[in-house]
CSV table of C-alpha atoms and ligand atoms in Angstrom, one decimal:
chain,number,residue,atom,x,y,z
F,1340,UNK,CA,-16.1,-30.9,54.8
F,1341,UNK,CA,-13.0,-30.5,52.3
F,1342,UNK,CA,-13.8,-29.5,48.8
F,1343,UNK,CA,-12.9,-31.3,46.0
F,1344,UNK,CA,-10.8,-29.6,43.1
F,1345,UNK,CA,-12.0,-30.5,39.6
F,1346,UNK,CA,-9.5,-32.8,38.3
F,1347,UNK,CA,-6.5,-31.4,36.6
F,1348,UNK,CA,-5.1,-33.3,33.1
F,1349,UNK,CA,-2.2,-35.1,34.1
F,1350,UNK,CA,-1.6,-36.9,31.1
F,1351,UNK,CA,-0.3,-35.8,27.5
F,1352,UNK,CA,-4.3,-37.6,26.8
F,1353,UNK,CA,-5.8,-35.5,29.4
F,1354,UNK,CA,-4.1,-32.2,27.8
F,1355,UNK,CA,-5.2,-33.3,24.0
F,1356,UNK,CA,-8.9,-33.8,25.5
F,1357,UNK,CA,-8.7,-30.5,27.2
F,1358,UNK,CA,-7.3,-28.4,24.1
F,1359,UNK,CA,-9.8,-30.5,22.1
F,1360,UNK,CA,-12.9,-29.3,24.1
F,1361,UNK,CA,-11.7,-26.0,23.6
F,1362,UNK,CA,-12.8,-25.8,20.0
F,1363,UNK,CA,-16.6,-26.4,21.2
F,1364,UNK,CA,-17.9,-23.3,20.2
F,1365,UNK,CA,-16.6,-22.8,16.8
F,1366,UNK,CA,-19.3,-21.6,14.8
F,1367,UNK,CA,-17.7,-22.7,11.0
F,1368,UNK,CA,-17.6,-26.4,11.0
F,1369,UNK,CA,-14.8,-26.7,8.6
F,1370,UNK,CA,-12.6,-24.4,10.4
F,1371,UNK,CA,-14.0,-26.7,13.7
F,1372,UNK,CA,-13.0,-30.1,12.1
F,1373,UNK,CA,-9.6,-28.7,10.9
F,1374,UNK,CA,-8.4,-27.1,14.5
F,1375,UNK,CA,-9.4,-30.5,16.1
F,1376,UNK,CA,-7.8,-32.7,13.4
F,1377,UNK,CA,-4.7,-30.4,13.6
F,1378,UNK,CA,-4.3,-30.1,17.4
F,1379,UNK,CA,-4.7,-34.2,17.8
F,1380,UNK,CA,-2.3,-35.0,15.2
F,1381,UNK,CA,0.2,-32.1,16.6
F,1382,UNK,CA,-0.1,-33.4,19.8
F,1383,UNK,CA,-0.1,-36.9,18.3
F,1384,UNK,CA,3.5,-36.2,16.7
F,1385,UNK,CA,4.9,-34.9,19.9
F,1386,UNK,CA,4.1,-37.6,22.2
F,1387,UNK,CA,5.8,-40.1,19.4
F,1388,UNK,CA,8.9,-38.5,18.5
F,1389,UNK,CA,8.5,-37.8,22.8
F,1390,UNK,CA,9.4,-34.1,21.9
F,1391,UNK,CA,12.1,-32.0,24.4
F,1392,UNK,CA,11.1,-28.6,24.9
F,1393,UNK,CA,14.9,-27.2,23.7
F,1394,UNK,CA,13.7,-29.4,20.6
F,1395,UNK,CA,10.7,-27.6,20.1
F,1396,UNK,CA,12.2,-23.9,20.7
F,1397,UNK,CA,14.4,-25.3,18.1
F,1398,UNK,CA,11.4,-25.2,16.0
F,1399,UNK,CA,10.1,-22.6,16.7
F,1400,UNK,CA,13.3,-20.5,16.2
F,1401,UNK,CA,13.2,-22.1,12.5
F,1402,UNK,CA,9.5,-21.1,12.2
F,1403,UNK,CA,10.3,-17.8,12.6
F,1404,UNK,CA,13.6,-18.1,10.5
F,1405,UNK,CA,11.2,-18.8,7.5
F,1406,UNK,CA,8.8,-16.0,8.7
F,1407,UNK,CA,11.8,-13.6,8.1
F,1408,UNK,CA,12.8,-15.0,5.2
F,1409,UNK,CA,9.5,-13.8,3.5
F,1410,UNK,CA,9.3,-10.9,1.4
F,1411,UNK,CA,7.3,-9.8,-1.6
F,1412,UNK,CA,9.6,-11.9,-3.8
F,1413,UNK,CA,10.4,-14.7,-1.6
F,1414,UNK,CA,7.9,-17.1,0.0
F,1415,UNK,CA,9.7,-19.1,2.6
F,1416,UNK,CA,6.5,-20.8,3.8
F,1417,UNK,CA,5.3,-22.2,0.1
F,1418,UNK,CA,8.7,-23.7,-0.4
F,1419,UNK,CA,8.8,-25.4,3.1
F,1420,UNK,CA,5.3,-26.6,2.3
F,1421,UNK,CA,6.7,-27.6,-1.0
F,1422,UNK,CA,9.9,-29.2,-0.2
F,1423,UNK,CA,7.9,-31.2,3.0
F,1424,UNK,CA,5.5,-32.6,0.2
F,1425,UNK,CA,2.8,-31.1,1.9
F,1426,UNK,CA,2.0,-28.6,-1.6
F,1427,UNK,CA,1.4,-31.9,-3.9
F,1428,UNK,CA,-0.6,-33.5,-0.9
F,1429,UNK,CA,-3.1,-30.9,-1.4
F,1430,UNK,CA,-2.4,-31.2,-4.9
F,1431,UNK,CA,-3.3,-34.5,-5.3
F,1432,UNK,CA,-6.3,-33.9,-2.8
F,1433,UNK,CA,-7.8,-30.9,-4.7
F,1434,UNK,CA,-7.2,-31.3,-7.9
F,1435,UNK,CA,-8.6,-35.1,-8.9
F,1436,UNK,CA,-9.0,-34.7,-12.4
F,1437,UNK,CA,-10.9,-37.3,-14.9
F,1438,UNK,CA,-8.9,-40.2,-17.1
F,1439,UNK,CA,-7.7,-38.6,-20.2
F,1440,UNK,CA,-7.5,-34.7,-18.5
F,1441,UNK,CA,-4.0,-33.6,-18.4
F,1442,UNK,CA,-2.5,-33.8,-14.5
F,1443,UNK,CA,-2.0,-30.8,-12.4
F,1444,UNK,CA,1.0,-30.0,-10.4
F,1445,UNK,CA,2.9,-27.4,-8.1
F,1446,UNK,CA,2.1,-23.8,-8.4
F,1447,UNK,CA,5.5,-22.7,-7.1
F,1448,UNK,CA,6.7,-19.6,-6.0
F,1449,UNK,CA,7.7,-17.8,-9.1
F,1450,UNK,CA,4.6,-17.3,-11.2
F,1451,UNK,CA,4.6,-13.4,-11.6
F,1452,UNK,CA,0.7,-11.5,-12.6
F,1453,UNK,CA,0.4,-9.6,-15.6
F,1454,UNK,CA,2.9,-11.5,-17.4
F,1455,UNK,CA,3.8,-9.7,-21.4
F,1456,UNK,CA,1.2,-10.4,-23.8
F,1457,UNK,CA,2.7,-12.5,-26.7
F,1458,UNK,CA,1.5,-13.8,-30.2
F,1459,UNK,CA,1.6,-17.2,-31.6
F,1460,UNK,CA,5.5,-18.3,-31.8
F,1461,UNK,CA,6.7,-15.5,-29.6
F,1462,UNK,CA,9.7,-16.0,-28.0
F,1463,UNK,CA,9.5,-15.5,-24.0
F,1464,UNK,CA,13.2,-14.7,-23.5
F,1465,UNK,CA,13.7,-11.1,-22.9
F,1466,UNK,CA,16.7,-11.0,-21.8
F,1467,UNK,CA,19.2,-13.8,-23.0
F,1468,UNK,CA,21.2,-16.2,-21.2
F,1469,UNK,CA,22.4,-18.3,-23.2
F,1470,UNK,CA,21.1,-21.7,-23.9
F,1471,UNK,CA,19.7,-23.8,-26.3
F,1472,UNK,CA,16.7,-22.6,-28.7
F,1473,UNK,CA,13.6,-24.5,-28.1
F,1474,UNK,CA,9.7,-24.7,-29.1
F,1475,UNK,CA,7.1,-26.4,-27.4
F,1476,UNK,CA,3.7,-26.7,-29.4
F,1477,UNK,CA,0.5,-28.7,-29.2
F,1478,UNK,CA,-3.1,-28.1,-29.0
F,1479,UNK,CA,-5.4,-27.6,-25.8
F,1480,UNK,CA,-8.6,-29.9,-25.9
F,1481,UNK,CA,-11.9,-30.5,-24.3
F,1482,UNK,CA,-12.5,-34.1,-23.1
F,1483,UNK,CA,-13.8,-35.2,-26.4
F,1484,UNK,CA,-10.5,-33.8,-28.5
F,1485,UNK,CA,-12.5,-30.9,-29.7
F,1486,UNK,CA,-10.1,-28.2,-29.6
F,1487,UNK,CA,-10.6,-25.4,-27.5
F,1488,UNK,CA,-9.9,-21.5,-29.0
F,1489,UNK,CA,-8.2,-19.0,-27.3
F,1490,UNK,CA,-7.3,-20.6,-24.0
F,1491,UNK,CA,-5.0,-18.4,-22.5
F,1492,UNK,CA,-1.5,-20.4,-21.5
F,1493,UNK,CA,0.5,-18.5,-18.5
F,1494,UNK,CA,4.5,-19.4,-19.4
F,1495,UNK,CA,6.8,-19.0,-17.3
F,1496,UNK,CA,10.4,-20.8,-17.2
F,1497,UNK,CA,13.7,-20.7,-15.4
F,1498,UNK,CA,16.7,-19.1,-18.0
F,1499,UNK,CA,19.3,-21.4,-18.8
F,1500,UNK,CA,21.5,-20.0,-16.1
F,1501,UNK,CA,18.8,-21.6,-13.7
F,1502,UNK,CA,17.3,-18.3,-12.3
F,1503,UNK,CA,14.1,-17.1,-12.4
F,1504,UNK,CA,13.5,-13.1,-13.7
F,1505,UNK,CA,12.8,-12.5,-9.9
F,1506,UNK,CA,16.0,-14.1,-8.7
F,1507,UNK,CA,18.2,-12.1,-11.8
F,1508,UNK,CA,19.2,-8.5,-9.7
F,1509,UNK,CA,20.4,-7.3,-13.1
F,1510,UNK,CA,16.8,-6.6,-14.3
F,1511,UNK,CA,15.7,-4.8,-11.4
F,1512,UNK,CA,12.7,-6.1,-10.9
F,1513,UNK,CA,11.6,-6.8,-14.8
F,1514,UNK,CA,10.5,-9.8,-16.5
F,1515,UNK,CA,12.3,-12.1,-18.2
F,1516,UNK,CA,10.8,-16.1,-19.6
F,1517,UNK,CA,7.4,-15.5,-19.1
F,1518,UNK,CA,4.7,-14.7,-21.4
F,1519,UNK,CA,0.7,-14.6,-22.1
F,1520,UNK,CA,0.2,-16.9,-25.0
F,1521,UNK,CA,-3.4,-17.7,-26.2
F,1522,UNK,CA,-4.4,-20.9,-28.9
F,1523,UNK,CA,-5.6,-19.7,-32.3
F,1524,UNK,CA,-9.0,-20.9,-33.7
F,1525,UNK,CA,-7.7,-24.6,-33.6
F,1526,UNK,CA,-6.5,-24.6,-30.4
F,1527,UNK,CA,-2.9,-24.5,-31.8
F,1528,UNK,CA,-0.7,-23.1,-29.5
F,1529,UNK,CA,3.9,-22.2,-29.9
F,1530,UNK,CA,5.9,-20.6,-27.5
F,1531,UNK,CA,9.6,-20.2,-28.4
F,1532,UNK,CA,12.2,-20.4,-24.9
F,1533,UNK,CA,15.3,-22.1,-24.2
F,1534,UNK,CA,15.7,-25.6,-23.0
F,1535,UNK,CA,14.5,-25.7,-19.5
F,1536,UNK,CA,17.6,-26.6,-17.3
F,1537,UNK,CA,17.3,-28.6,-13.7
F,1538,UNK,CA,18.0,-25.6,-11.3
F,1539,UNK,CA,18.1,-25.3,-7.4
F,1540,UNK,CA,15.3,-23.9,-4.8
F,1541,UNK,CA,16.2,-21.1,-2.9
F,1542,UNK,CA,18.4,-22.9,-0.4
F,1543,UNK,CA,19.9,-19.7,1.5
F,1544,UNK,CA,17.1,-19.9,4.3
F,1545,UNK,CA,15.9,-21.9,6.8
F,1546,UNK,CA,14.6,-24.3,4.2
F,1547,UNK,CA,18.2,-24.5,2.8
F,1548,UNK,CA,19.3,-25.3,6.2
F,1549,UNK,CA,16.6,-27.5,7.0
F,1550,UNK,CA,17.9,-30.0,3.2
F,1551,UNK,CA,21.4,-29.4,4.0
F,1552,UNK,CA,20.7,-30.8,8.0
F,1553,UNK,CA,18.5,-34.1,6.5
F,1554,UNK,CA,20.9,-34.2,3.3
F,1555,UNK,CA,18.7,-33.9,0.5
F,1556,UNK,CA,19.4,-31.9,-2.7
F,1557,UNK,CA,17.6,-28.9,-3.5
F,1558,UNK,CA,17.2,-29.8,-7.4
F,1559,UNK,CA,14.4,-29.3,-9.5
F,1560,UNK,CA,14.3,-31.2,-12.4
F,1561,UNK,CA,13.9,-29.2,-16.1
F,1562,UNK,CA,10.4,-27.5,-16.7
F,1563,UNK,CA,8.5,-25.3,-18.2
F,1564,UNK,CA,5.6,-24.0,-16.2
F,1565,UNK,CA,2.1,-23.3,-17.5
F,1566,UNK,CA,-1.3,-22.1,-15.9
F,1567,UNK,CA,-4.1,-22.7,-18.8
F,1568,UNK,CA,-7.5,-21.4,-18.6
F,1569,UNK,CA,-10.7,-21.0,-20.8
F,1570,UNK,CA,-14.3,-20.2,-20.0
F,1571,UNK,CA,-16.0,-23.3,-19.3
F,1572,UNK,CA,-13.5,-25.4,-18.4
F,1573,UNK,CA,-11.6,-26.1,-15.4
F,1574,UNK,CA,-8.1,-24.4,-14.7
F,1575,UNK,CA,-4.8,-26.3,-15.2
F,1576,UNK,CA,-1.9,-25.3,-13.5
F,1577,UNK,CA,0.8,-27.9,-14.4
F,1578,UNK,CA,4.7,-28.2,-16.0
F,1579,UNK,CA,5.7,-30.4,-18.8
F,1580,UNK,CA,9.2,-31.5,-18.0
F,1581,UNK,CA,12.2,-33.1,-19.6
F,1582,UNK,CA,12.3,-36.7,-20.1
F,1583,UNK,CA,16.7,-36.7,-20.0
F,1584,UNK,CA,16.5,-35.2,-16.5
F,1585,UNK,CA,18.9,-36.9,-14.2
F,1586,UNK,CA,16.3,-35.6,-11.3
F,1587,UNK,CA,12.7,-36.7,-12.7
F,1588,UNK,CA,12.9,-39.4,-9.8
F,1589,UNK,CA,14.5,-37.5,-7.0
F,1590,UNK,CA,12.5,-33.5,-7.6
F,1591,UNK,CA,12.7,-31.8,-4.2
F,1592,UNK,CA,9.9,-30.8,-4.4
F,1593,UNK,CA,7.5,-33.9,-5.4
F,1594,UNK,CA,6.4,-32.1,-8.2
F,1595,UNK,CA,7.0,-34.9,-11.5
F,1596,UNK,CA,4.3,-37.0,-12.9
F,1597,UNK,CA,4.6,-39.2,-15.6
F,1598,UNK,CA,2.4,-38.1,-17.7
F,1599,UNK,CA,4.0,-34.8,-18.0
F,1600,UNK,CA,7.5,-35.9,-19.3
F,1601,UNK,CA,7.9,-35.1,-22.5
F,1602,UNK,CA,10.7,-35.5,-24.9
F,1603,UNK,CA,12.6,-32.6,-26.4
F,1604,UNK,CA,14.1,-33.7,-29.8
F,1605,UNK,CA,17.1,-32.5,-31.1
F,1606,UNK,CA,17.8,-30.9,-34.2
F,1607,UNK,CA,20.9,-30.3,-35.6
F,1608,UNK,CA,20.6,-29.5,-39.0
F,1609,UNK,CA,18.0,-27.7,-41.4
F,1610,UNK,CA,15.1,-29.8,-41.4
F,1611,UNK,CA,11.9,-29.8,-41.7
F,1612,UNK,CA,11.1,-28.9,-38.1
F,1613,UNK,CA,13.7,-25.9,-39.0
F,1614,UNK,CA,12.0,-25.2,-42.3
F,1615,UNK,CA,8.3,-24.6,-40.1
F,1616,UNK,CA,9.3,-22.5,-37.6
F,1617,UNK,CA,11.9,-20.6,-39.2
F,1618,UNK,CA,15.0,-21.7,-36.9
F,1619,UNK,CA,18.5,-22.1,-37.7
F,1620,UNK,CA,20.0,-25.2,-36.2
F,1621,UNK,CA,20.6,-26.4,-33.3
F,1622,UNK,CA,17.2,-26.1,-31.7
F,1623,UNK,CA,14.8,-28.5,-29.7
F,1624,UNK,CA,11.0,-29.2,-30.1
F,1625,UNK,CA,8.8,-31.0,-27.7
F,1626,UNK,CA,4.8,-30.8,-28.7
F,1627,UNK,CA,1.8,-31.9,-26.1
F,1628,UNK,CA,-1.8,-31.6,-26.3
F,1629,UNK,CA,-3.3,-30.0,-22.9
F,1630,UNK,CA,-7.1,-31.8,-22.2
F,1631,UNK,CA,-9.3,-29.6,-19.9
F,1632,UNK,CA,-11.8,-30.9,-18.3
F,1633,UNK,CA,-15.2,-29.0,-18.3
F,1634,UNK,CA,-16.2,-26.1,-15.3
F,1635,UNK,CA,-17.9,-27.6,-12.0
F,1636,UNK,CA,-20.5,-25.9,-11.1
V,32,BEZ,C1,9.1,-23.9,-9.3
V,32,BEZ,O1,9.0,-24.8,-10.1
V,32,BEZ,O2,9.2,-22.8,-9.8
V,32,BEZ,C2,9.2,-24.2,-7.8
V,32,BEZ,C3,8.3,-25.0,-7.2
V,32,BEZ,C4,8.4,-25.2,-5.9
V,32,BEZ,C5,9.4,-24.7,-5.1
V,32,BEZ,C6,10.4,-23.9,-5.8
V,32,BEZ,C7,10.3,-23.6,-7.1
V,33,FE,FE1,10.0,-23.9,-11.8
């Protein structure tokens, strides 16, 4: 009597059941529903675009590309996710905030620890290049408008050459538009900086590669980044950005919401807005009122 092999998949089904089955034993059900999810939907996308296997080692060759392209300055993989949309997915899926709480958006990949501590009004440039003067001011809030004491705001911003400190090689490594800035007893808060400018992502890499082959741009519209946090309340990490920008509809990176367009006003003679924060003229002010919602428990 002939014995009967156990069926083999033949189908691109058959495999997906098989690699599905696999995950059987996996003891953390999260990490269970996420390896099934990911291997049906990767699987999924194969059969649809009908994937060639030179096609795939394609991929995988730019994979690694952007594995190389990682160092303790550079994060390759954040800005694929980023530029893919993939970083605000998540965004929007993790960070669902109440009506009237200021919106989050993309961390990036240039937000430095232990940034300089800095008073009220301190400047964050460091180390000039060039540009035009500008303060931002507001308030930071609880839900009910109360305002909420030393908040500490994390500020960090492109110079108005369009780099980043990290990106500058003539500071070796030292910081540059970034700052630790905390709200005084009425939740007042001023930073002095330059107007942010639109500036490319690092497009030297496999990401780079990856725009130039779809033809996209790799602009960022104008911001200035901030990460605000207080005891009791939930963390904000979010940009306000300038409402003239010519990409506020096109970021690469997915990052704009509307409710964090703000307008920078011009000032080009001694005002009053000169007279308050002791500027000489030309210089921009743009003012916004951060709302934190309270802590989940
Ligand atoms: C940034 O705004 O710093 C940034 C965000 C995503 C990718 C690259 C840069
Ligand atoms: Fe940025």
């Amino acid at each position: 009597m002939s014995t009967v092999a156990p069926a083999r998949p033949k189908s691109v089904e058959d495999i997906t059941a098989e690699a599905l089955g696999r995950y059987s034993n996996t003891q953390d059900p999260r990490l269970k529903e996420i390896m099934l999810c990911l291997t049906k939907h990767l699987h999924a996308f194969a059969n649809e675009v009908n994937l060639t296997e030179q096609e795939w080692f394609r991929g995988i060759q730019f994979l690694t590309g952007v594995g190389h392209m990682c160092n303790d300055s550079r994060q390759e993989f954040i800005l694929l996710s980023d530029t893919l949309g993939l970083s605000m997915v998540t965004d929007l899926l993790s960070n669902a905030k109440p009506a009237g709480a200021t919106e989050s958006t993309v961390f990036g990949p240039f937000h430095r620890d232990d940034p300089p501590a800095k008073e009220f009004g301190d400047s964050i440039v460091d180390h000039s290049r060039g540009g035009v003067v500008a303060y931002i001011s507001g308030r930071v809030l609880d839900m009910n408008a109360k305002p909420i004491a030393h908040a500490a705001l994390d500020v960090w911003q492109a110079g108005a050459d369009g780099l980043y400190d990290s990106q500058d090689t003539t500071l070796g490594g030292g910081m540059n538009m970034r700052g630790l800035f905390h709200t005084d007893s009425e939740g007042r808060y001023l930073v002095k900086t330059t107007r942010p400018v639109a500036y490319q992502v690092p497009n030297d890499g496999p990401v780079g590669e990856m725009l130039r082959a779809t033809n996209r741009h790799p602009w960022r519209p104008a911001h200035t980044h901030f990460m605000i946090s207080a005891p009791g309340y939930q963390p904000l990490t979010t940009h306000l950005f300038d409402s003239i920008d010519q990409y506020l509809t096109s970021d690469v990176v997915f990052g704009v919401k509307d409710s964090l367009i703000v307008n920078f006003e011009e000032h080009s003679t001694h005002d009053e807005s000169a007279k308050k924060f002791g500027a000489t003229a030309p210089f921009v002010t743009a003012s916004y009122d951060f709302v934190l919602p309270p802590a989940r428990n």
